[in-house]
Amino acid sequence: MRALLAAAALLVLLTGMSKPPSPKPPRHILLITIDTLRADALSCYRAQAPGTPAIDALAGDSVVFLQARSPAPWTLPALASAMTGLSPQVHLATGLGDRVPDRVTTVAEVLRRGGYRTAALVSSPLLGREAHLDQGFREYTAFPGETGTKPADPEQLAGLATRWLRGQGREPFFLWVHFYDPHTPYAPPAAYLKGMEPPPGMGLRFTAEEQLAIRLRQRDPSPAEREWIHELYRAEVRWVDAAVGSLVAELKRSGRYEETLIVLLSDHGEEFWEHGGIGHGHTLFEELLRVPFLVKLPGADRRGAVDTPVSTASLAATLLDLAGRPLPARYPAAPSLTPLLRGEPQPAEPLLSTGLQRIEEREAVLFGGFKLVRWETSGRQELYDLARDPGETADLVASAPGRTAEGARLLDRFEKKSERARKTLGIARRERAPLDPEAVKRLRALGYGR
């Protein structure tokens, strides 16, 4: 499976399939989001990656979007876009302490009105009720809680989700499970390190404080230390993979797997010195924006891979379309991906990403295999040919003025479109969440806001 999905030949699997997605709305919907997970950390996206058998198996029953991008390089704006369908330029929840506006519509709100029991089990200091992503959820449990200091680990969260699933009857449900790992601190159980030992001076844990010291150039890890830090991350990915496997196993045990729509995606990736840094929230390079995105339709009616670039902001319209509860025609959401799920060829639309958590704000547009990045204050521009230069090492602004101008026009168009959308929704300014000093302290301990 891991080699199969990574092979170019798989890109055409959808074209020969005749069965469309089920015309009936899915009885159940399970949304799994995984923090800080790069697409190339999964063996179903990159054959050379260490094995992730549970997610690979799910991918084998799914439509796999090989070129999915996040609308933002950190959690709050990325998941706000996924759950509302709105660009970060529209919902404006792009800074620490921002929240999703009351005026937007969330997936959970529509599904709850449509008869689904809505519940969320989310592990992240950024997804408490103050972020306002609880809109529409009948049950919303966030970790850490008001008195907690740590997010739930993958095993704990999967256990809670399994118990929730076992407590449900036949009532249709929409369950959102958000895993915090493989976010820092990287602290996987030793079993997932497969006997590997750290280099001298390092242990089995890499903290947010250590990451911050590296970002601030207070420490420069050796090549061996850098590789160990990356290995701790990969071990955390294996830990989450096992947790995903336990959720899928519970659906199969209870006989609900076939009738459940399962979507798995990540909010953003993580840099490991590809462009001189570590972490996330600070750039719009591919290591932060390219994420996994799997859609397992009820009965696995359709499976294979799609190479068309898509945004995870399309999650909202896609889920609701499949559930037979589409958004209003004039609601300014990213488009549904159901045509691609049916195997219908669709032209690639330009994709917008923005909303940095630190450093100067930037916006990027992916178009025609190119990416233009524009810096908000300085006006600096960078252009990359992702087909020929996937590592984004050669800036083509000076040598490709036509492409640069095309990207700039698209960014200007996105800004005007977003301004109209904000007026339509009545969003005049960003909304701030009330954060008490203890909450701010916890966020800073995990590397946010610095």
GROMACS .gro file of C-alpha atoms in nm:
model
  450
    1MET     CA    1   0.000   0.000   0.000
    2ARG     CA    2   0.271   0.250   0.097
    3ALA     CA    3   0.453   0.212  -0.234
    4LEU     CA    4   0.131   0.188  -0.432
    5LEU     CA    5  -0.013   0.521  -0.323
    6ALA     CA    6   0.318   0.694  -0.376
    7ALA     CA    7   0.346   0.566  -0.732
    8ALA     CA    8   0.251   0.796  -1.015
    9ALA     CA    9   0.041   0.527  -1.177
   10LEU     CA   10  -0.208   0.550  -0.892
   11LEU     CA   11  -0.307   0.895  -1.004
   12VAL     CA   12  -0.529   0.752  -1.274
   13LEU     CA   13  -0.716   0.496  -1.062
   14LEU     CA   14  -1.022   0.714  -1.025
   15THR     CA   15  -1.084   0.748  -1.395
   16GLY     CA   16  -1.186   0.388  -1.454
   17MET     CA   17  -1.435   0.362  -1.169
   18SER     CA   18  -1.805   0.357  -1.236
   19LYS     CA   19  -1.962   0.362  -0.890
   20PRO     CA   20  -2.050   0.716  -0.773
   21PRO     CA   21  -2.055   0.817  -0.407
   22SER     CA   22  -2.358   0.681  -0.225
   23PRO     CA   23  -2.668   0.893  -0.302
   24LYS     CA   24  -2.778   0.858   0.060
   25PRO     CA   25  -2.626   1.085   0.324
   26PRO     CA   26  -2.375   0.899   0.542
   27ARG     CA   27  -2.530   0.762   0.859
   28HIS     CA   28  -2.223   0.860   1.060
   29ILE     CA   29  -1.933   1.103   1.007
   30LEU     CA   30  -1.596   1.075   1.180
   31LEU     CA   31  -1.355   1.365   1.130
   32ILE     CA   32  -0.998   1.300   1.244
   33THR     CA   33  -0.760   1.594   1.245
   34ILE     CA   34  -0.396   1.554   1.342
   35ASP     CA   35  -0.184   1.847   1.455
   36THR     CA   36   0.149   1.924   1.290
   37LEU     CA   37   0.144   1.625   1.054
   38ARG     CA   38   0.335   1.666   0.729
   39ALA     CA   39   0.204   1.471   0.432
   40ASP     CA   40   0.545   1.319   0.364
   41ALA     CA   41   0.562   1.177   0.718
   42LEU     CA   42   0.307   0.915   0.613
   43SER     CA   43   0.411   0.613   0.410
   44CYS     CA   44   0.091   0.636   0.203
   45TYR     CA   45   0.221   0.971   0.075
   46ARG     CA   46   0.593   0.891   0.057
   47ALA     CA   47   0.706   0.534   0.014
   48GLN     CA   48   1.038   0.605   0.188
   49ALA     CA   49   0.868   0.727   0.508
   50PRO     CA   50   0.866   0.497   0.811
   51GLY     CA   51   0.555   0.281   0.806
   52THR     CA   52   0.220   0.415   0.923
   53PRO     CA   53   0.012   0.099   0.873
   54ALA     CA   54  -0.319   0.214   1.023
   55ILE     CA   55  -0.344   0.534   0.819
   56ASP     CA   56  -0.214   0.347   0.513
   57ALA     CA   57  -0.496   0.094   0.552
   58LEU     CA   58  -0.752   0.373   0.581
   59ALA     CA   59  -0.599   0.538   0.274
   60GLY     CA   60  -0.649   0.211   0.086
   61ASP     CA   61  -1.025   0.253   0.135
   62SER     CA   62  -1.019   0.626   0.064
   63VAL     CA   63  -0.984   0.891  -0.198
   64VAL     CA   64  -0.643   1.040  -0.122
   65PHE     CA   65  -0.576   1.402  -0.216
   66LEU     CA   66  -0.205   1.399  -0.291
   67GLN     CA   67  -0.173   1.775  -0.333
   68ALA     CA   68  -0.374   1.911  -0.039
   69ARG     CA   69  -0.268   2.242   0.110
   70SER     CA   70  -0.356   2.407   0.438
   71PRO     CA   71  -0.493   2.763   0.428
   72ALA     CA   72  -0.260   2.857   0.716
   73PRO     CA   73   0.063   2.731   0.877
   74TRP     CA   74  -0.071   2.695   1.232
   75THR     CA   75  -0.370   2.547   1.409
   76LEU     CA   76  -0.627   2.817   1.481
   77PRO     CA   77  -0.666   2.977   1.136
   78ALA     CA   78  -0.620   2.643   0.958
   79LEU     CA   79  -0.894   2.461   1.148
   80ALA     CA   80  -1.118   2.768   1.155
   81SER     CA   81  -1.105   2.757   0.774
   82ALA     CA   82  -1.165   2.382   0.760
   83MET     CA   83  -1.467   2.397   0.991
   84THR     CA   84  -1.625   2.705   0.830
   85GLY     CA   85  -1.503   2.688   0.470
   86LEU     CA   86  -1.383   3.047   0.494
   87SER     CA   87  -1.041   3.184   0.409
   88PRO     CA   88  -0.832   3.324   0.698
   89GLN     CA   89  -0.876   3.659   0.522
   90VAL     CA   90  -1.250   3.625   0.587
   91HIS     CA   91  -1.286   3.476   0.936
   92LEU     CA   92  -0.984   3.678   1.061
   93ALA     CA   93  -0.900   3.430   1.340
   94THR     CA   94  -0.532   3.457   1.253
   95GLY     CA   95  -0.365   3.572   1.575
   96LEU     CA   96  -0.309   3.428   1.919
   97GLY     CA   97  -0.619   3.512   2.122
   98ASP     CA   98  -0.846   3.553   1.820
   99ARG     CA   99  -1.170   3.356   1.790
  100VAL     CA  100  -1.407   3.246   1.517
  101PRO     CA  101  -1.681   3.509   1.472
  102ASP     CA  102  -2.040   3.442   1.577
  103ARG     CA  103  -2.164   3.533   1.230
  104VAL     CA  104  -2.000   3.242   1.048
  105THR     CA  105  -2.157   2.900   0.994
  106THR     CA  106  -1.975   2.586   1.109
  107VAL     CA  107  -2.006   2.231   0.983
  108ALA     CA  108  -2.136   2.121   1.323
  109GLU     CA  109  -2.416   2.377   1.323
  110VAL     CA  110  -2.553   2.256   0.990
  111LEU     CA  111  -2.516   1.887   1.075
  112ARG     CA  112  -2.683   1.930   1.413
  113ARG     CA  113  -2.982   2.093   1.247
  114GLY     CA  114  -2.982   1.800   1.005
  115GLY     CA  115  -3.029   1.545   1.282
  116TYR     CA  116  -2.673   1.440   1.362
  117ARG     CA  117  -2.555   1.407   1.722
  118THR     CA  118  -2.254   1.638   1.722
  119ALA     CA  119  -1.958   1.584   1.953
  120ALA     CA  120  -1.593   1.691   1.963
  121LEU     CA  121  -1.295   1.555   2.155
  122VAL     CA  122  -1.012   1.797   2.082
  123SER     CA  123  -0.666   1.806   2.231
  124SER     CA  124  -0.497   2.143   2.183
  125PRO     CA  125  -0.450   2.454   2.397
  126LEU     CA  126  -0.578   2.655   2.099
  127LEU     CA  127  -0.913   2.479   2.061
  128GLY     CA  128  -1.083   2.555   2.391
  129ARG     CA  129  -1.432   2.703   2.390
  130GLU     CA  130  -1.280   3.050   2.383
  131ALA     CA  131  -1.175   2.985   2.019
  132HIS     CA  132  -1.546   2.948   1.938
  133LEU     CA  133  -1.509   2.636   1.725
  134ASP     CA  134  -1.755   2.471   1.963
  135GLN     CA  135  -2.042   2.632   1.768
  136GLY     CA  136  -2.293   2.361   1.680
  137PHE     CA  137  -2.150   2.086   1.899
  138ARG     CA  138  -2.389   1.926   2.145
  139GLU     CA  139  -2.084   1.795   2.332
  140TYR     CA  140  -1.747   1.970   2.322
  141THR     CA  141  -1.461   1.837   2.533
  142ALA     CA  142  -1.128   2.015   2.499
  143PHE     CA  143  -0.793   1.924   2.655
  144PRO     CA  144  -0.627   2.078   2.844
  145GLY     CA  145  -0.930   2.192   3.042
  146GLU     CA  146  -0.958   2.499   3.257
  147THR     CA  147  -0.736   2.351   3.526
  148GLY     CA  148  -0.525   2.122   3.311
  149THR     CA  149  -0.172   2.189   3.195
  150LYS     CA  150  -0.127   1.926   2.925
  151PRO     CA  151  -0.315   1.813   2.615
  152ALA     CA  152  -0.432   1.451   2.608
  153ASP     CA  153  -0.189   1.210   2.444
  154PRO     CA  154  -0.295   0.998   2.144
  155GLU     CA  155  -0.368   0.687   2.348
  156GLN     CA  156  -0.577   0.877   2.602
  157LEU     CA  157  -0.775   1.062   2.337
  158ALA     CA  158  -0.838   0.749   2.132
  159GLY     CA  159  -0.959   0.575   2.448
  160LEU     CA  160  -1.206   0.854   2.519
  161ALA     CA  161  -1.328   0.852   2.160
  162THR     CA  162  -1.369   0.474   2.166
  163ARG     CA  163  -1.576   0.493   2.483
  164TRP     CA  164  -1.788   0.767   2.326
  165LEU     CA  165  -1.849   0.551   2.019
  166ARG     CA  166  -1.944   0.254   2.235
  167GLY     CA  167  -2.196   0.470   2.420
  168GLN     CA  168  -2.386   0.559   2.103
  169GLY     CA  169  -2.684   0.370   1.975
  170ARG     CA  170  -2.794   0.388   1.613
  171GLU     CA  171  -2.841   0.765   1.622
  172PRO     CA  172  -2.649   0.936   1.337
  173PHE     CA  173  -2.344   1.116   1.469
  174PHE     CA  174  -2.075   1.363   1.367
  175LEU     CA  175  -1.769   1.310   1.585
  176TRP     CA  176  -1.459   1.531   1.556
  177VAL     CA  177  -1.140   1.398   1.713
  178HIS     CA  178  -0.833   1.623   1.709
  179PHE     CA  179  -0.497   1.474   1.810
  180TYR     CA  180  -0.238   1.721   1.941
  181ASP     CA  181   0.062   1.501   1.863
  182PRO     CA  182   0.300   1.504   1.681
  183HIS     CA  183   0.319   1.864   1.807
  184THR     CA  184   0.595   1.953   2.051
  185PRO     CA  185   0.685   1.833   2.302
  186TYR     CA  186   0.801   1.530   2.108
  187ALA     CA  187   0.779   1.268   2.381
  188PRO     CA  188   0.680   0.934   2.228
  189PRO     CA  189   0.667   0.612   2.429
  190ALA     CA  190   0.994   0.423   2.392
  191ALA     CA  191   0.818   0.142   2.204
  192TYR     CA  192   0.769   0.371   1.904
  193LEU     CA  193   1.141   0.448   1.887
  194LYS     CA  194   1.211   0.086   1.795
  195GLY     CA  195   1.517   0.057   2.015
  196MET     CA  196   1.693   0.365   1.879
  197GLU     CA  197   1.912   0.555   2.124
  198PRO     CA  198   1.964   0.933   2.145
  199PRO     CA  199   2.300   1.095   2.081
  200PRO     CA  200   2.504   1.210   2.384
  201GLY     CA  201   2.339   1.492   2.576
  202MET     CA  202   1.989   1.423   2.444
  203GLY     CA  203   1.702   1.221   2.583
  204LEU     CA  204   1.369   1.075   2.478
  205ARG     CA  205   1.191   1.412   2.490
  206PHE     CA  206   1.223   1.736   2.293
  207THR     CA  207   1.035   2.027   2.447
  208ALA     CA  208   0.881   2.349   2.317
  209GLU     CA  209   1.139   2.539   2.522
  210GLU     CA  210   1.422   2.358   2.342
  211GLN     CA  211   1.259   2.432   2.007
  212LEU     CA  212   1.229   2.800   2.100
  213ALA     CA  213   1.598   2.816   2.195
  214ILE     CA  214   1.687   2.681   1.850
  215ARG     CA  215   1.455   2.928   1.677
  216LEU     CA  216   1.617   3.215   1.870
  217ARG     CA  217   1.963   3.090   1.766
  218GLN     CA  218   2.053   3.024   2.129
  219ARG     CA  219   2.144   2.670   2.034
  220ASP     CA  220   2.260   2.512   1.709
  221PRO     CA  221   2.208   2.134   1.712
  222SER     CA  222   2.463   1.909   1.545
  223PRO     CA  223   2.357   1.697   1.246
  224ALA     CA  224   2.316   1.395   1.475
  225GLU     CA  225   2.102   1.597   1.716
  226ARG     CA  226   1.888   1.730   1.433
  227GLU     CA  227   1.827   1.380   1.305
  228TRP     CA  228   1.731   1.263   1.656
  229ILE     CA  229   1.482   1.548   1.695
  230HIS     CA  230   1.329   1.447   1.363
  231GLU     CA  231   1.323   1.082   1.473
  232LEU     CA  232   1.132   1.176   1.789
  233TYR     CA  233   0.876   1.346   1.564
  234ARG     CA  234   0.850   1.038   1.342
  235ALA     CA  235   0.798   0.819   1.649
  236GLU     CA  236   0.513   1.048   1.757
  237VAL     CA  237   0.361   1.002   1.411
  238ARG     CA  238   0.372   0.625   1.466
  239TRP     CA  239   0.205   0.677   1.807
  240VAL     CA  240  -0.081   0.873   1.647
  241ASP     CA  241  -0.106   0.616   1.370
  242ALA     CA  242  -0.173   0.345   1.628
  243ALA     CA  243  -0.440   0.565   1.789
  244VAL     CA  244  -0.613   0.616   1.454
  245GLY     CA  245  -0.603   0.241   1.406
  246SER     CA  246  -0.786   0.186   1.734
  247LEU     CA  247  -1.068   0.421   1.628
  248VAL     CA  248  -1.109   0.246   1.294
  249ALA     CA  249  -1.100  -0.091   1.470
  250GLU     CA  250  -1.386   0.018   1.697
  251LEU     CA  251  -1.599   0.118   1.399
  252LYS     CA  252  -1.532  -0.219   1.240
  253ARG     CA  253  -1.602  -0.407   1.565
  254SER     CA  254  -1.938  -0.234   1.601
  255GLY     CA  255  -2.033  -0.286   1.237
  256ARG     CA  256  -2.037   0.086   1.160
  257TYR     CA  257  -1.727   0.118   0.944
  258GLU     CA  258  -1.903   0.061   0.613
  259GLU     CA  259  -2.174   0.320   0.682
  260THR     CA  260  -1.938   0.587   0.817
  261LEU     CA  261  -1.786   0.873   0.622
  262ILE     CA  262  -1.433   0.913   0.759
  263VAL     CA  263  -1.217   1.214   0.681
  264LEU     CA  264  -0.858   1.246   0.801
  265LEU     CA  265  -0.647   1.556   0.754
  266SER     CA  266  -0.383   1.768   0.923
  267ASP     CA  267  -0.396   2.135   1.014
  268HIS     CA  268  -0.037   2.207   0.903
  269GLY     CA  269   0.310   2.055   0.881
  270GLU     CA  270   0.642   2.112   1.053
  271GLU     CA  271   0.980   2.238   0.936
  272PHE     CA  272   1.299   2.044   1.005
  273TRP     CA  273   1.560   2.288   0.874
  274GLU     CA  274   1.449   2.272   0.508
  275HIS     CA  275   1.468   2.652   0.506
  276GLY     CA  276   1.691   2.711   0.805
  277GLY     CA  277   1.432   2.682   1.081
  278ILE     CA  278   1.224   2.445   1.289
  279GLY     CA  279   0.860   2.440   1.395
  280HIS     CA  280   0.561   2.599   1.227
  281GLY     CA  281   0.365   2.922   1.197
  282HIS     CA  282   0.660   3.116   1.058
  283THR     CA  283   0.664   3.052   0.679
  284LEU     CA  284   0.445   2.947   0.388
  285PHE     CA  285   0.682   2.685   0.248
  286GLU     CA  286   0.556   2.342   0.146
  287GLU     CA  287   0.680   2.165   0.460
  288LEU     CA  288   0.418   2.365   0.651
  289LEU     CA  289   0.136   2.380   0.394
  290ARG     CA  290   0.129   2.038   0.226
  291VAL     CA  291  -0.083   1.810   0.442
  292PRO     CA  292  -0.258   1.471   0.423
  293PHE     CA  293  -0.626   1.468   0.328
  294LEU     CA  294  -0.816   1.136   0.304
  295VAL     CA  295  -1.187   1.083   0.241
  296LYS     CA  296  -1.329   0.733   0.308
  297LEU     CA  297  -1.679   0.728   0.162
  298PRO     CA  298  -1.949   0.500   0.307
  299GLY     CA  299  -1.887   0.152   0.175
  300ALA     CA  300  -1.555   0.277   0.034
  301ASP     CA  301  -1.758   0.336  -0.284
  302ARG     CA  302  -1.468   0.512  -0.442
  303ARG     CA  303  -1.098   0.491  -0.373
  304GLY     CA  304  -0.772   0.597  -0.532
  305ALA     CA  305  -0.574   0.917  -0.552
  306VAL     CA  306  -0.635   1.265  -0.687
  307ASP     CA  307  -0.345   1.485  -0.796
  308THR     CA  308  -0.545   1.806  -0.837
  309PRO     CA  309  -0.433   2.067  -0.580
  310VAL     CA  310  -0.705   2.131  -0.320
  311SER     CA  311  -0.738   2.324   0.005
  312THR     CA  312  -0.847   2.176   0.336
  313ALA     CA  313  -1.076   2.480   0.355
  314SER     CA  314  -1.296   2.274   0.120
  315LEU     CA  315  -1.368   2.032   0.406
  316ALA     CA  316  -1.681   2.219   0.519
  317ALA     CA  317  -1.858   2.228   0.183
  318THR     CA  318  -1.753   1.870   0.105
  319LEU     CA  319  -1.885   1.721   0.430
  320LEU     CA  320  -2.212   1.907   0.403
  321ASP     CA  321  -2.253   1.824   0.036
  322LEU     CA  322  -2.206   1.452   0.108
  323ALA     CA  323  -2.447   1.478   0.402
  324GLY     CA  324  -2.713   1.629   0.180
  325ARG     CA  325  -2.702   1.957   0.373
  326PRO     CA  326  -2.516   2.194   0.139
  327LEU     CA  327  -2.430   2.547   0.239
  328PRO     CA  328  -2.641   2.831   0.098
  329ALA     CA  329  -2.547   2.920  -0.259
  330ARG     CA  330  -2.413   3.264  -0.164
  331TYR     CA  331  -2.217   3.152   0.141
  332PRO     CA  332  -1.853   3.241   0.055
  333ALA     CA  333  -1.699   2.901   0.128
  334ALA     CA  334  -1.426   2.710  -0.054
  335PRO     CA  335  -1.584   2.474  -0.309
  336SER     CA  336  -1.699   2.120  -0.240
  337LEU     CA  337  -1.470   1.843  -0.360
  338THR     CA  338  -1.752   1.602  -0.442
  339PRO     CA  339  -1.693   1.629  -0.821
  340LEU     CA  340  -1.335   1.510  -0.766
  341LEU     CA  341  -1.463   1.236  -0.535
  342ARG     CA  342  -1.684   1.119  -0.822
  343GLY     CA  343  -1.384   1.104  -1.053
  344GLU     CA  344  -1.495   1.401  -1.260
  345PRO     CA  345  -1.200   1.601  -1.399
  346GLN     CA  346  -1.189   1.949  -1.254
  347PRO     CA  347  -0.954   2.236  -1.334
  348ALA     CA  348  -0.715   2.330  -1.056
  349GLU     CA  349  -0.824   2.652  -0.888
  350PRO     CA  350  -0.573   2.897  -0.734
  351LEU     CA  351  -0.527   2.826  -0.363
  352LEU     CA  352  -0.464   3.088  -0.094
  353SER     CA  353  -0.266   3.041   0.228
  354THR     CA  354  -0.192   3.310   0.486
  355GLY     CA  355  -0.210   3.381   0.859
  356LEU     CA  356   0.139   3.350   1.006
  357GLN     CA  357   0.162   3.318   1.383
  358ARG     CA  358   0.485   3.515   1.411
  359ILE     CA  359   0.727   3.712   1.191
  360GLU     CA  360   0.594   3.943   0.917
  361GLU     CA  361   0.255   3.843   0.776
  362ARG     CA  362   0.259   3.693   0.429
  363GLU     CA  363   0.015   3.552   0.177
  364ALA     CA  364   0.078   3.282  -0.081
  365VAL     CA  365  -0.108   3.169  -0.389
  366LEU     CA  366  -0.060   2.832  -0.558
  367PHE     CA  367  -0.140   2.850  -0.930
  368GLY     CA  368  -0.042   2.650  -1.235
  369GLY     CA  369   0.231   2.464  -1.049
  370PHE     CA  370   0.385   2.789  -0.920
  371LYS     CA  371   0.368   2.954  -0.580
  372LEU     CA  372   0.399   3.328  -0.522
  373VAL     CA  373   0.458   3.452  -0.168
  374ARG     CA  374   0.406   3.821  -0.089
  375TRP     CA  375   0.515   3.986   0.235
  376GLU     CA  376   0.256   4.222   0.378
  377THR     CA  377   0.470   4.509   0.512
  378SER     CA  378   0.786   4.505   0.302
  379GLY     CA  379   0.615   4.405  -0.023
  380ARG     CA  380   0.885   4.143  -0.086
  381GLN     CA  381   0.784   3.868  -0.331
  382GLU     CA  382   0.910   3.513  -0.387
  383LEU     CA  383   0.817   3.285  -0.677
  384TYR     CA  384   0.878   2.910  -0.691
  385ASP     CA  385   0.821   2.649  -0.962
  386LEU     CA  386   0.698   2.358  -0.750
  387ALA     CA  387   0.713   2.109  -1.038
  388ARG     CA  388   1.083   2.166  -1.103
  389ASP     CA  389   1.182   2.288  -0.759
  390PRO     CA  390   0.965   2.115  -0.495
  391GLY     CA  391   1.210   2.217  -0.223
  392GLU     CA  392   1.153   2.586  -0.304
  393THR     CA  393   1.522   2.670  -0.327
  394ALA     CA  394   1.526   2.897  -0.637
  395ASP     CA  395   1.337   3.227  -0.623
  396LEU     CA  396   1.222   3.311  -0.978
  397VAL     CA  397   1.084   3.661  -0.922
  398ALA     CA  398   1.362   3.824  -1.123
  399SER     CA  399   1.363   3.569  -1.405
  400ALA     CA  400   0.987   3.514  -1.447
  401PRO     CA  401   0.819   3.856  -1.433
  402GLY     CA  402   0.509   3.733  -1.616
  403ARG     CA  403   0.440   3.457  -1.365
  404THR     CA  404   0.513   3.696  -1.079
  405ALA     CA  405   0.262   3.947  -1.213
  406GLU     CA  406   0.004   3.671  -1.260
  407GLY     CA  407   0.043   3.559  -0.898
  408ALA     CA  408   0.023   3.916  -0.773
  409ARG     CA  409  -0.303   3.969  -0.963
  410LEU     CA  410  -0.446   3.653  -0.806
  411LEU     CA  411  -0.349   3.771  -0.457
  412ASP     CA  412  -0.512   4.109  -0.522
  413ARG     CA  413  -0.823   3.926  -0.644
  414PHE     CA  414  -0.832   3.712  -0.327
  415GLU     CA  415  -0.811   4.025  -0.111
  416LYS     CA  416  -1.102   4.191  -0.291
  417LYS     CA  417  -1.307   3.871  -0.280
  418SER     CA  418  -1.239   3.835   0.092
  419GLU     CA  419  -1.341   4.194   0.157
  420ARG     CA  420  -1.673   4.132  -0.017
  421ALA     CA  421  -1.722   3.811   0.181
  422ARG     CA  422  -1.662   3.990   0.512
  423LYS     CA  423  -1.922   4.250   0.417
  424THR     CA  424  -2.168   3.976   0.324
  425LEU     CA  425  -2.118   3.805   0.660
  426GLY     CA  426  -2.103   4.128   0.861
  427ILE     CA  427  -1.747   4.071   0.987
  428ALA     CA  428  -1.604   4.417   1.048
  429ARG     CA  429  -1.296   4.323   1.249
  430ARG     CA  430  -1.127   4.029   1.416
  431GLU     CA  431  -1.290   3.902   1.732
  432ARG     CA  432  -1.080   3.853   2.044
  433ALA     CA  433  -1.119   3.568   2.291
  434PRO     CA  434  -1.093   3.637   2.664
  435LEU     CA  435  -0.768   3.471   2.775
  436ASP     CA  436  -0.683   3.473   3.145
  437PRO     CA  437  -0.317   3.502   3.256
  438GLU     CA  438  -0.294   3.130   3.329
  439ALA     CA  439  -0.413   3.041   2.979
  440VAL     CA  440  -0.155   3.276   2.829
  441LYS     CA  441   0.113   3.120   3.050
  442ARG     CA  442   0.020   2.770   2.932
  443LEU     CA  443   0.030   2.878   2.568
  444ARG     CA  444   0.371   3.038   2.609
  445ALA     CA  445   0.502   2.721   2.775
  446LEU     CA  446   0.403   2.535   2.459
  447GLY     CA  447   0.581   2.783   2.233
  448TYR     CA  448   0.292   3.007   2.124
  449GLY     CA  449   0.312   3.382   2.114
  450ARG     CA  450   0.691   3.396   2.107
   0.00000   0.00000   0.00000
